[in-house]
Coordinates of C-alpha atoms and ligand atoms in Angstrom, one line a residue:
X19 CA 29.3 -2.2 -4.6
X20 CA 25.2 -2.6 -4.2
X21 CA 23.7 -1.2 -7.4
X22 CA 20.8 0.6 -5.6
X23 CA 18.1 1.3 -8.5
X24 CA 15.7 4.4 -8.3
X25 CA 12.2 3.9 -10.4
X26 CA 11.3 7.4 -10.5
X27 CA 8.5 9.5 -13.1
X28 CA 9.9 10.1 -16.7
X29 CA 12.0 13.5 -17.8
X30 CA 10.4 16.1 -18.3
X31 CA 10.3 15.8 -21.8
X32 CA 8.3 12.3 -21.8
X33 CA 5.9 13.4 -19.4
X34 CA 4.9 16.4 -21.8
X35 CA 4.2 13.7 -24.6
X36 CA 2.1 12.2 -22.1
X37 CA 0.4 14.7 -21.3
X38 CA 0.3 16.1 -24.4
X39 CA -1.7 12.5 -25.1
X40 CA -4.0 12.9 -22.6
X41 CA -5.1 16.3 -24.1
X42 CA -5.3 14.8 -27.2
X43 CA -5.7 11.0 -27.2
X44 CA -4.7 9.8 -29.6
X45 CA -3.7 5.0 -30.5
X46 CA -1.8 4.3 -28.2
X47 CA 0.1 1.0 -28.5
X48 CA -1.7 -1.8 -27.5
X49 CA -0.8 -3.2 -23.4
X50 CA -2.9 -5.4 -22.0
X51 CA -3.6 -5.0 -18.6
X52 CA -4.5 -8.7 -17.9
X53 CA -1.0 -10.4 -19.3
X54 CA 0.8 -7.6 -17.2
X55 CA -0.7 -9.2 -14.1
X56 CA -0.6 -13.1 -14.8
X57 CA 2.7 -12.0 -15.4
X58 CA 3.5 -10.4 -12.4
X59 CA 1.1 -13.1 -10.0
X60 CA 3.2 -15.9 -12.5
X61 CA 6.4 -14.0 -10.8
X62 CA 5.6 -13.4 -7.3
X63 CA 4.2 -16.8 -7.1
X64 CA 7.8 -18.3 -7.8
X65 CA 9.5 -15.8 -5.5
X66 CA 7.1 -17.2 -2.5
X67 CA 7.3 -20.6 -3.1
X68 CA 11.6 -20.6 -4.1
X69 CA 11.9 -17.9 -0.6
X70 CA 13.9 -19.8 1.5
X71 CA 16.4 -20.5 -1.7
X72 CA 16.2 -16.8 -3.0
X73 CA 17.1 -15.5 0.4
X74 CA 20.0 -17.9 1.1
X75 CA 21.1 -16.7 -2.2
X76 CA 21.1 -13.1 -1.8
X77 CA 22.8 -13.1 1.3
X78 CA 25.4 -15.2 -0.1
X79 CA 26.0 -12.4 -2.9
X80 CA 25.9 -9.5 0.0
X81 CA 28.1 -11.0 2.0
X82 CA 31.0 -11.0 -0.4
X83 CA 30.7 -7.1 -0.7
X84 CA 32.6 -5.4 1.8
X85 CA 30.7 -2.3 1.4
X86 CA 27.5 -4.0 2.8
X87 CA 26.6 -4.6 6.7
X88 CA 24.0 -7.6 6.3
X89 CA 21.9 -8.0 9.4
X90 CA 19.0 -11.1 9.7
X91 CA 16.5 -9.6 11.6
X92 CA 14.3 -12.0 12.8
X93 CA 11.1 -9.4 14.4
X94 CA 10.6 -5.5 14.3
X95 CA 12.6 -6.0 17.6
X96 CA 15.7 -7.0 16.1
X97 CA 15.6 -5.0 13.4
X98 CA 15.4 -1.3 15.2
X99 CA 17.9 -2.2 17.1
X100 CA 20.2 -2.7 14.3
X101 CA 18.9 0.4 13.1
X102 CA 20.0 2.1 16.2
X103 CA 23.5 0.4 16.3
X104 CA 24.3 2.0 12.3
X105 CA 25.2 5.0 14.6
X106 CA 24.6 5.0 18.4
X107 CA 24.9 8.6 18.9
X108 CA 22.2 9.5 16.2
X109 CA 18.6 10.8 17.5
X110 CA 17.0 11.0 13.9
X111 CA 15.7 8.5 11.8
X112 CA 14.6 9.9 7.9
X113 CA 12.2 7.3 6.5
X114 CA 10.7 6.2 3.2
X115 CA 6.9 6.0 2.5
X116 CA 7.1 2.2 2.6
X117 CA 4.8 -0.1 4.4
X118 CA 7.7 -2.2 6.0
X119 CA 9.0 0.8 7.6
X120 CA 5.6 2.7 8.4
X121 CA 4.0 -0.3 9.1
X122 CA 6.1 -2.9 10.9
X123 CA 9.0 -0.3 12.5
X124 CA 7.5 3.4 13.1
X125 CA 6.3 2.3 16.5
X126 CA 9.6 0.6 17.6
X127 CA 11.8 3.7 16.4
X128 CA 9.4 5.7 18.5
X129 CA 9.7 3.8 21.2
X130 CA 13.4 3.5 21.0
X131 CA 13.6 7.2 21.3
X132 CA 14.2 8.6 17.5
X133 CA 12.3 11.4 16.4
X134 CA 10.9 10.6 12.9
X135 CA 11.2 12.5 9.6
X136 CA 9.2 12.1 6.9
X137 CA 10.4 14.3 3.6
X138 CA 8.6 13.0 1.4
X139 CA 6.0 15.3 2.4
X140 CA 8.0 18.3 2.5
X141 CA 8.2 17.2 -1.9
X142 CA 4.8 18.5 -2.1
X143 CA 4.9 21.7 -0.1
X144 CA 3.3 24.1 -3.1
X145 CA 0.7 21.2 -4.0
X146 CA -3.0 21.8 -3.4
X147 CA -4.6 18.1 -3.7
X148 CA -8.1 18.5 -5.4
X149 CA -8.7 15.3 -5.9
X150 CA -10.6 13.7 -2.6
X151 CA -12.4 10.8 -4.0
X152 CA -11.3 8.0 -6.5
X153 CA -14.1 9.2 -9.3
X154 CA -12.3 12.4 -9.5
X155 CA -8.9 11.3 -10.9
X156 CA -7.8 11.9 -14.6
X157 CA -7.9 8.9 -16.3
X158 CA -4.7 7.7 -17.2
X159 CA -4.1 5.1 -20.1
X160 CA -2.4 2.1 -18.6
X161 CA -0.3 2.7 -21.6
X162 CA 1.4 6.0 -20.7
X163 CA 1.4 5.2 -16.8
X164 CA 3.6 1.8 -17.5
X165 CA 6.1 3.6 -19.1
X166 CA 6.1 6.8 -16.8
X167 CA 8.2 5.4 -14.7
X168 CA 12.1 4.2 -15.7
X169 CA 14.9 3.0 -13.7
X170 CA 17.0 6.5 -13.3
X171 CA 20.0 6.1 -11.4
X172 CA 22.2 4.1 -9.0
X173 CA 22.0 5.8 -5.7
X174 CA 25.1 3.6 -4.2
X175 CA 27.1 6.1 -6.8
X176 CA 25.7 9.3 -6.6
X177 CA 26.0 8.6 -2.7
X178 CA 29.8 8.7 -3.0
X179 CA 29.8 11.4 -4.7
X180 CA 27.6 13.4 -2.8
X181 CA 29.5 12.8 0.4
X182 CA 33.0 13.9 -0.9
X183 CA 31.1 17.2 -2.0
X184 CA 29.2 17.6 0.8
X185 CA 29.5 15.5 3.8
X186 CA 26.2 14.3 5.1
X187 CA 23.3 14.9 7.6
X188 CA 23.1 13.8 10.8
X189 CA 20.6 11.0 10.8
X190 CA 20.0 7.5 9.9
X191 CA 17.5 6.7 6.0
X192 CA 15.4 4.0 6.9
X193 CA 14.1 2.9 3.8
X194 CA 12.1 -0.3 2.9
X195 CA 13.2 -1.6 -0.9
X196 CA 10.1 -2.9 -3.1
X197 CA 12.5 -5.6 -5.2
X198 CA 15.7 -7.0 -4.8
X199 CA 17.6 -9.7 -7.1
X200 CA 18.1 -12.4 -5.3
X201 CA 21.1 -13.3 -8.4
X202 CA 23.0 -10.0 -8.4
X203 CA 22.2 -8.8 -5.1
X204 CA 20.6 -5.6 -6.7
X205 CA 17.7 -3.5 -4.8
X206 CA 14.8 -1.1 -6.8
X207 CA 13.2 1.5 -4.9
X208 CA 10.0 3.4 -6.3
X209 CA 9.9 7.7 -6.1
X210 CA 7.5 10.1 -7.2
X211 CA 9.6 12.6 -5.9
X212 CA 13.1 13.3 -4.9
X213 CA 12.5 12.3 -1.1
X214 CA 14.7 8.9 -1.4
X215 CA 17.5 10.2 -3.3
X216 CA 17.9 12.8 -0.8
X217 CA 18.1 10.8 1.9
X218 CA 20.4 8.1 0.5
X219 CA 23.1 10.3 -1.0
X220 CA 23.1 12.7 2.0
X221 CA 22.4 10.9 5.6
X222 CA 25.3 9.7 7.9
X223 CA 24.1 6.7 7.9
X224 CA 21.7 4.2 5.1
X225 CA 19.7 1.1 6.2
X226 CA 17.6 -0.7 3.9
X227 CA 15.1 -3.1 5.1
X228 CA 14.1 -5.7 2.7
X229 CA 11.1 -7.9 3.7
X230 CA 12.0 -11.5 3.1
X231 CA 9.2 -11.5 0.4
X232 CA 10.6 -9.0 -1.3
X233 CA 13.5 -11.1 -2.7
X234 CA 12.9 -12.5 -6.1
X235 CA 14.6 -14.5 -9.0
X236 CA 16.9 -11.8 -10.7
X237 CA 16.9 -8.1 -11.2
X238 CA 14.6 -7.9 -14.6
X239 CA 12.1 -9.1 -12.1
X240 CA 12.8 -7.0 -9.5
X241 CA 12.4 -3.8 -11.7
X242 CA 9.2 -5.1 -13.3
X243 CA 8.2 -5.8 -9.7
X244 CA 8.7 -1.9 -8.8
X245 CA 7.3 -0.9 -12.1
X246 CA 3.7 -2.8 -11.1
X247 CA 3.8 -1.2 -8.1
X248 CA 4.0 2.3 -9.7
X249 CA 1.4 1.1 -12.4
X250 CA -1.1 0.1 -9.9
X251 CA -0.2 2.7 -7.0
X252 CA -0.7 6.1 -9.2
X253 CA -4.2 6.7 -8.4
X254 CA -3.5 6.3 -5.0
X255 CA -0.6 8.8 -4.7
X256 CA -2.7 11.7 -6.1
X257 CA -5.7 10.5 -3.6
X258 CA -3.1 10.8 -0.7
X259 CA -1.4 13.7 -1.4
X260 CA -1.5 16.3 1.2
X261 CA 1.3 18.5 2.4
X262 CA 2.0 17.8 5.9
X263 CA 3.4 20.5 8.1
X264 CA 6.4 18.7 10.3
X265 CA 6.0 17.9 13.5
X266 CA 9.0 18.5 15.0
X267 CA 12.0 19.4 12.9
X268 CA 12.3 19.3 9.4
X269 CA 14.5 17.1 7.4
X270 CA 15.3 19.9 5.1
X271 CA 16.5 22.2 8.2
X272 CA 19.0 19.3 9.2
X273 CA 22.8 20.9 8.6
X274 CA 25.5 19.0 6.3
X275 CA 27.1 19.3 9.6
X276 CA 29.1 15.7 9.6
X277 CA 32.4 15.9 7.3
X278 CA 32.3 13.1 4.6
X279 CA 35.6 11.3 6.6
X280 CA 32.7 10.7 9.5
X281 CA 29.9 9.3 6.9
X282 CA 29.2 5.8 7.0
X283 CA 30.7 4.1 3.5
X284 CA 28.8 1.0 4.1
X285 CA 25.1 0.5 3.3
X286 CA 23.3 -1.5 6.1
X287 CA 21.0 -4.0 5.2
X288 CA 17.9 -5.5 6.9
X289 CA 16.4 -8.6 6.1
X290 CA 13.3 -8.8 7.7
X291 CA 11.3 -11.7 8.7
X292 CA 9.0 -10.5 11.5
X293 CA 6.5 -13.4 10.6
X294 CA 6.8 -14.5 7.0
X295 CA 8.3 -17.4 6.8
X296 CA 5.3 -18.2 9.8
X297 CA 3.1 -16.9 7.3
X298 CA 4.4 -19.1 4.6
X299 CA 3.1 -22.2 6.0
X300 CA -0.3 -20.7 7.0
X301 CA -3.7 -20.0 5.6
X302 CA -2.9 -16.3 5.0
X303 CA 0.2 -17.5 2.8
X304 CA -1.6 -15.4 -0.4
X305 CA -0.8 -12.1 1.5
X306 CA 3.0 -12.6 0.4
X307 CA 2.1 -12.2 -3.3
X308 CA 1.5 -8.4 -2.2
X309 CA 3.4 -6.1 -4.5
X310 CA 2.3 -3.0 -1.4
X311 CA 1.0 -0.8 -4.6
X312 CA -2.0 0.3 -2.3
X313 CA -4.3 0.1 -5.1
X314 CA -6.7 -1.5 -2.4
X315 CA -6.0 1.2 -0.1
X316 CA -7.9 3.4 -2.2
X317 CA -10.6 1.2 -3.3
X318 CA -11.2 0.2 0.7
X319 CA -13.9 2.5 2.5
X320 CA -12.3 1.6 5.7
X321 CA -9.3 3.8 4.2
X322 CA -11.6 6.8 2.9
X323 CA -13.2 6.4 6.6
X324 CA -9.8 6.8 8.2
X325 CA -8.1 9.6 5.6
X326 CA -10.9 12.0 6.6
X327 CA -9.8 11.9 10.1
X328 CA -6.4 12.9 9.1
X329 CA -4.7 9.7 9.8
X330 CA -2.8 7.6 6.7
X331 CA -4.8 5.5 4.6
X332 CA -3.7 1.7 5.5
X333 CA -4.1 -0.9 3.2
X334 CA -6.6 -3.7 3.7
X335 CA -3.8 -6.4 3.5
X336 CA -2.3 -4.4 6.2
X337 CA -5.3 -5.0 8.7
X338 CA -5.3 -9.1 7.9
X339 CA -1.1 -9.3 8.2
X340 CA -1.3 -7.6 11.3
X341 CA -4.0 -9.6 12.7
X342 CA -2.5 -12.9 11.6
X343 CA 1.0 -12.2 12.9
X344 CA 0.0 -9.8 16.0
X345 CA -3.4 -10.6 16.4
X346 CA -4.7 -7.2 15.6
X347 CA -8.5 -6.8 16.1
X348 CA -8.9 -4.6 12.9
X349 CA -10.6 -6.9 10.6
X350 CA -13.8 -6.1 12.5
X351 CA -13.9 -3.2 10.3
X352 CA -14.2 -4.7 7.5
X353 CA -17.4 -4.4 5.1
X354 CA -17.0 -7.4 2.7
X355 CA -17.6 -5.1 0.1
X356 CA -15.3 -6.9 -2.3
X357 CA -13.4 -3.9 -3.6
X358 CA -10.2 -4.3 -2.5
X359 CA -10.0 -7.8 -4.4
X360 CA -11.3 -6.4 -7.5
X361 CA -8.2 -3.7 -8.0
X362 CA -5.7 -6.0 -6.7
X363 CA -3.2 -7.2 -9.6
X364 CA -2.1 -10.7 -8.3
X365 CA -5.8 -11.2 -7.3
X366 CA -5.4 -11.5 -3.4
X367 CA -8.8 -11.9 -2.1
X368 CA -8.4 -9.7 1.0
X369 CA -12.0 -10.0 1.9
X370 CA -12.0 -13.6 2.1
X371 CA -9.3 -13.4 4.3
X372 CA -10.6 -11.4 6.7
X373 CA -13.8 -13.4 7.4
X374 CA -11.1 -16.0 8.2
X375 CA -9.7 -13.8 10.2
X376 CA -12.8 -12.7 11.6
X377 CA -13.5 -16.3 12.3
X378 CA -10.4 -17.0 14.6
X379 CA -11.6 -13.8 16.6
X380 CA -12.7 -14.4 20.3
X381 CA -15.9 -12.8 19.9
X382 CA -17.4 -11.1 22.4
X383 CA -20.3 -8.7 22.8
X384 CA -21.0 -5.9 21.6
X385 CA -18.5 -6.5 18.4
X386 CA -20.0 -10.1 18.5
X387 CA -23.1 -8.3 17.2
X388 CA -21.8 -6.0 15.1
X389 CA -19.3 -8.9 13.5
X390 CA -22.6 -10.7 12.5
X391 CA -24.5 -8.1 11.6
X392 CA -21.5 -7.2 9.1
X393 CA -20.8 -10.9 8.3
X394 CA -23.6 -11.5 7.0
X395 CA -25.3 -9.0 5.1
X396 CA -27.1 -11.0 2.8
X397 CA -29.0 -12.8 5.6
X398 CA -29.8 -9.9 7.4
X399 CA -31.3 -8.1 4.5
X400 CA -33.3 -10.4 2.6
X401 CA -34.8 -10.3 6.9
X402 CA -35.7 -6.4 6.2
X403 CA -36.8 -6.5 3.0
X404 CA -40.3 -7.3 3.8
X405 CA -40.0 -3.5 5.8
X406 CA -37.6 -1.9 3.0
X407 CA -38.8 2.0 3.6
X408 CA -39.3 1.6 6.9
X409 CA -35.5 0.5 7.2
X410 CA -34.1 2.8 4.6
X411 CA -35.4 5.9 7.1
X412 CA -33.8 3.9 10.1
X413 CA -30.4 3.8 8.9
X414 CA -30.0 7.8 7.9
X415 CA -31.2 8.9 11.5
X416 CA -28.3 10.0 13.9
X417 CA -29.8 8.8 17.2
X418 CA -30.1 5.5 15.9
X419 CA -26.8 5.0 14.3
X420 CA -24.9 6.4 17.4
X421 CA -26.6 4.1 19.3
X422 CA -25.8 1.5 16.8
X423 CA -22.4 2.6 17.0
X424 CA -22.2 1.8 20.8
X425 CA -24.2 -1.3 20.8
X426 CA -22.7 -3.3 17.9
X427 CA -19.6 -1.4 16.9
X428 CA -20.7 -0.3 13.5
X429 CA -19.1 2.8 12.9
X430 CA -22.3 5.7 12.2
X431 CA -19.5 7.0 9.4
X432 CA -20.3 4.1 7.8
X433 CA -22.6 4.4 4.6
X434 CA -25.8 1.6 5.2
X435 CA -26.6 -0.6 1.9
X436 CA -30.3 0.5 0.8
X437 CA -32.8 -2.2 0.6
X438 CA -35.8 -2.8 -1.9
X439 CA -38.5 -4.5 -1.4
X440 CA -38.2 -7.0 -4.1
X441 CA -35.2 -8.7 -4.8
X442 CA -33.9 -8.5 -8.4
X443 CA -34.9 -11.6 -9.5
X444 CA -38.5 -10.8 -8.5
X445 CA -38.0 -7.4 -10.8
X446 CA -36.7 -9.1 -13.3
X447 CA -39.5 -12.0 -14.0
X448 CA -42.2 -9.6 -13.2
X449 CA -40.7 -7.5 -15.7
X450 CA -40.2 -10.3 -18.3
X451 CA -43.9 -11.5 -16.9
X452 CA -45.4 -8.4 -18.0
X453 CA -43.4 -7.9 -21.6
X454 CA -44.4 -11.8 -22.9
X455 CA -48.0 -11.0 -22.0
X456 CA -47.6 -7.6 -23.9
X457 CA -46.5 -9.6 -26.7
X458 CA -49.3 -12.3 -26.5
X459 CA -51.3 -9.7 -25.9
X460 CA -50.5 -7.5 -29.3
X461 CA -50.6 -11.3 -30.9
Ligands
SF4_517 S1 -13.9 -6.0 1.5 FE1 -13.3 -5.1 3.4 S2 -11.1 -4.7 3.2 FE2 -11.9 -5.0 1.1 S3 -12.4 -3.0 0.3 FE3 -14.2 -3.8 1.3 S4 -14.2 -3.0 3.4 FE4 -12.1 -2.8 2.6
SF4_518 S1 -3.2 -6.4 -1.6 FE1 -3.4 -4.2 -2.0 S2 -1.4 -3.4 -1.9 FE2 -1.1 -5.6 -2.1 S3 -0.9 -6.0 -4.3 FE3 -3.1 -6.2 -3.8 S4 -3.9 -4.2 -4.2 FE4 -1.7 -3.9 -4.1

């Protein structure tokens, strides 16, 4: 049977030693940040560069289990309609807060005609998010956040039980995995609340979709993998969080209507390429190392741009993979502001990637204008120095950045850098000028 590995926060009783740290900080033992992600780049270097071996290995383990339904998906295509063929008659799908399944699938199930659900949502119901901005979060010892998550329990268990008790719900879990074992076959998946657990012990129906990338050596680097991802992720889970009234129906209004003789017994599992192995052999090859922790989501003011309008942050490697395997348009937006490649723990340089990506855009006006203009910065601005107040009064008036918005695509949301007269060099020996003739001066 697939051992199906929940990370999920610490008991209750941990989590009150942590917090009773915070309140009270106190030595905590030494971690150091930097080995944890040479480590983790160390490991998701060898899972990219073994793939094709990892994979043919895993599916060789799956395939021996008769309680697994093992489907090669080739595109998001492919893979919905395996989805829909886990139970034809099913109109519901119950999804995961995943980036393989939001990213890659949501439109396809849409199109294919399955209303959505999304509990995870409904986990935070009572929850008033204060925090709005990244400067506002608690700071968290990396210490205490490491170990705030643990591997809890095997879902491919409590799902049997669960069924015989209660029969199950009538929709299909879509849920993307963040680690599988490519030696025992073994899958982790990472939950601040209870949203996955309720959806894998009680739906008709389970599919996992694991991207191909997600496959590495053996399961103590699977769960390390998951436990990176919770590390690095935490910040932005408190950023996002914001009870979302259900669209349509609920997941939690769904009856236990289908008796547990009906309930599928076999897990269904996805192996998604859509692109990778393409994107193995290309420039944007780095963009596999992504562990999907979304700590760049919340550094990238593209994201903070977007989550005030309501929609979901995305992730800056999001807007690069989707360009280089769909051609996307998105990396327009992009500021070069260097953020996202600061937070990221295997050190992908996103920004880079989308100036490449930028590059291999058909340019045409007026984002041909507003792609230089936010190319190239540096140029542009040692240009205005010379008229620094001038400028700085230009860029806060309305008119001007609407009309900037029309003309060259730069959004008037967008905060302008200010500029200074003199550069900093020109500060500084001026500065150092004035202090060694002070000195000569005093003798
Ligand atoms: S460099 Fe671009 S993608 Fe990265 S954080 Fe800045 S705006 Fe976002
Ligand atoms: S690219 Fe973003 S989501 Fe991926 S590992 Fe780096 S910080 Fe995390």
């Amino acid at each position: 049977m697939l051992a199906v590995l929940t990370m999920e926060t610490a008991t209750e009783k941990r989590r009150r030693s942590y917090a009773d740290a915070l309140r009270e900080p106190r030595v905590a033992p030494l971690l150091d940040l930097g080995t944890i992600n040479r480590t983790l780049r160390a490991m998701r270097s060898d899972a990219i560069d073994r793939q094709a071996s990892l994979v043919e290995h895993a599916i060789s383990v799956w395939s021996r289990d008769e309680d697994l339904q093992v489907t090669v998906a080739p595109d998001a295509e492919a893979a919905v309609r395996a989805i829909a063929a886990a139970s034809p008659q099913v109109r519901h799908v119950a999804i995961n807060k995943s980036s393989v399944v939001r990213s890659e699938l949501l439109p396809g199930l849409r199109a294919a005609g399955f209303q959505v659900l999304e509990p995870y949502y409904q986990n935070f119901q009572p929850f008033e998010n204060r925090f709005t901005e990244y400067w506002q979060l608690p700071l968290m010892p990396v210490e205490y956040r490491l170990e705030s998550f643990q591997v809890c329990n095997d879902l491919a268990t409590a799902r049997r039980s669960s069924l015989e008790a209660h029969g199950a719900r009538d929709v299909i879990g879509v849920m993307g995995v963040n680690a599988a074992s490519s030696s025992n076959g073994s899958v982790v998946l990472m939950q601040h609340g209870r949203n996955i657990s309720d959806i894998f012990t009680q739906a008709r129906e389970v599919v996992l979709v694991i991207g191909l990338d997600k496959i590495v050596a053996d399961q103590e680097a699977a769960v390390f993998q998951a436990q990176c991802m919770a590390l690095h992720g935490c910040e932005s889970l408190l950023l996002d969080l914001r009870y979302k009234e259900p669209s349509g129906q609920s997941y939690g209004s769904l009856p236990f209507s289908i008796p547990p003789g009906l309930a599928g017994r076999k897990v269904h599992l996805v192996l998604l390429d859509n692109g990778r192995t393409r994107l193995l052999e290309s420039r944007y090859r780095e963009l596999l190392l992504c562990i999907d922790c979304r700590a760049c989501a919340r550094a990238c003011p593209i994201g903070e741009i977007e989550s005030r309008k309501g929609d979901a942050r995305r992730n800056p490697r999001e807007y690069v993979y989707s360009h280089a395997l769909h051609g996307n348009p998105s990396p327009r937006a992009c500021m070069q502001c260097q953020r996202c490649g600061v937070v990221c723990p295997v050190g992908i340089e996103v920004s880079d990637l989308m100036l490449e990506a930028l590059a291999g855009t058909r340019m045409t006006l007026p984002g041909m204008l507003g792609d230089y203009v936010l190319s190239n910065p540096e140029k542009l601005l040692r240009h205005v120095s010379r008229l620094a107040p001038l400028y700085n009064r230009l860029t806060n008036i309305g008119l001007l950045r609407r009309l900037g918005e029309t003309t060259a695509g730069i959004s008037k949301e967008r905060p302008m850098p200010k500029v200074r007269r003199r550069t900093f060099a020109q500060w500084f020996r001026s500065r150092s000028g004035r202090s060694a003739s002070e000195r000569t001066l005093g003798g």
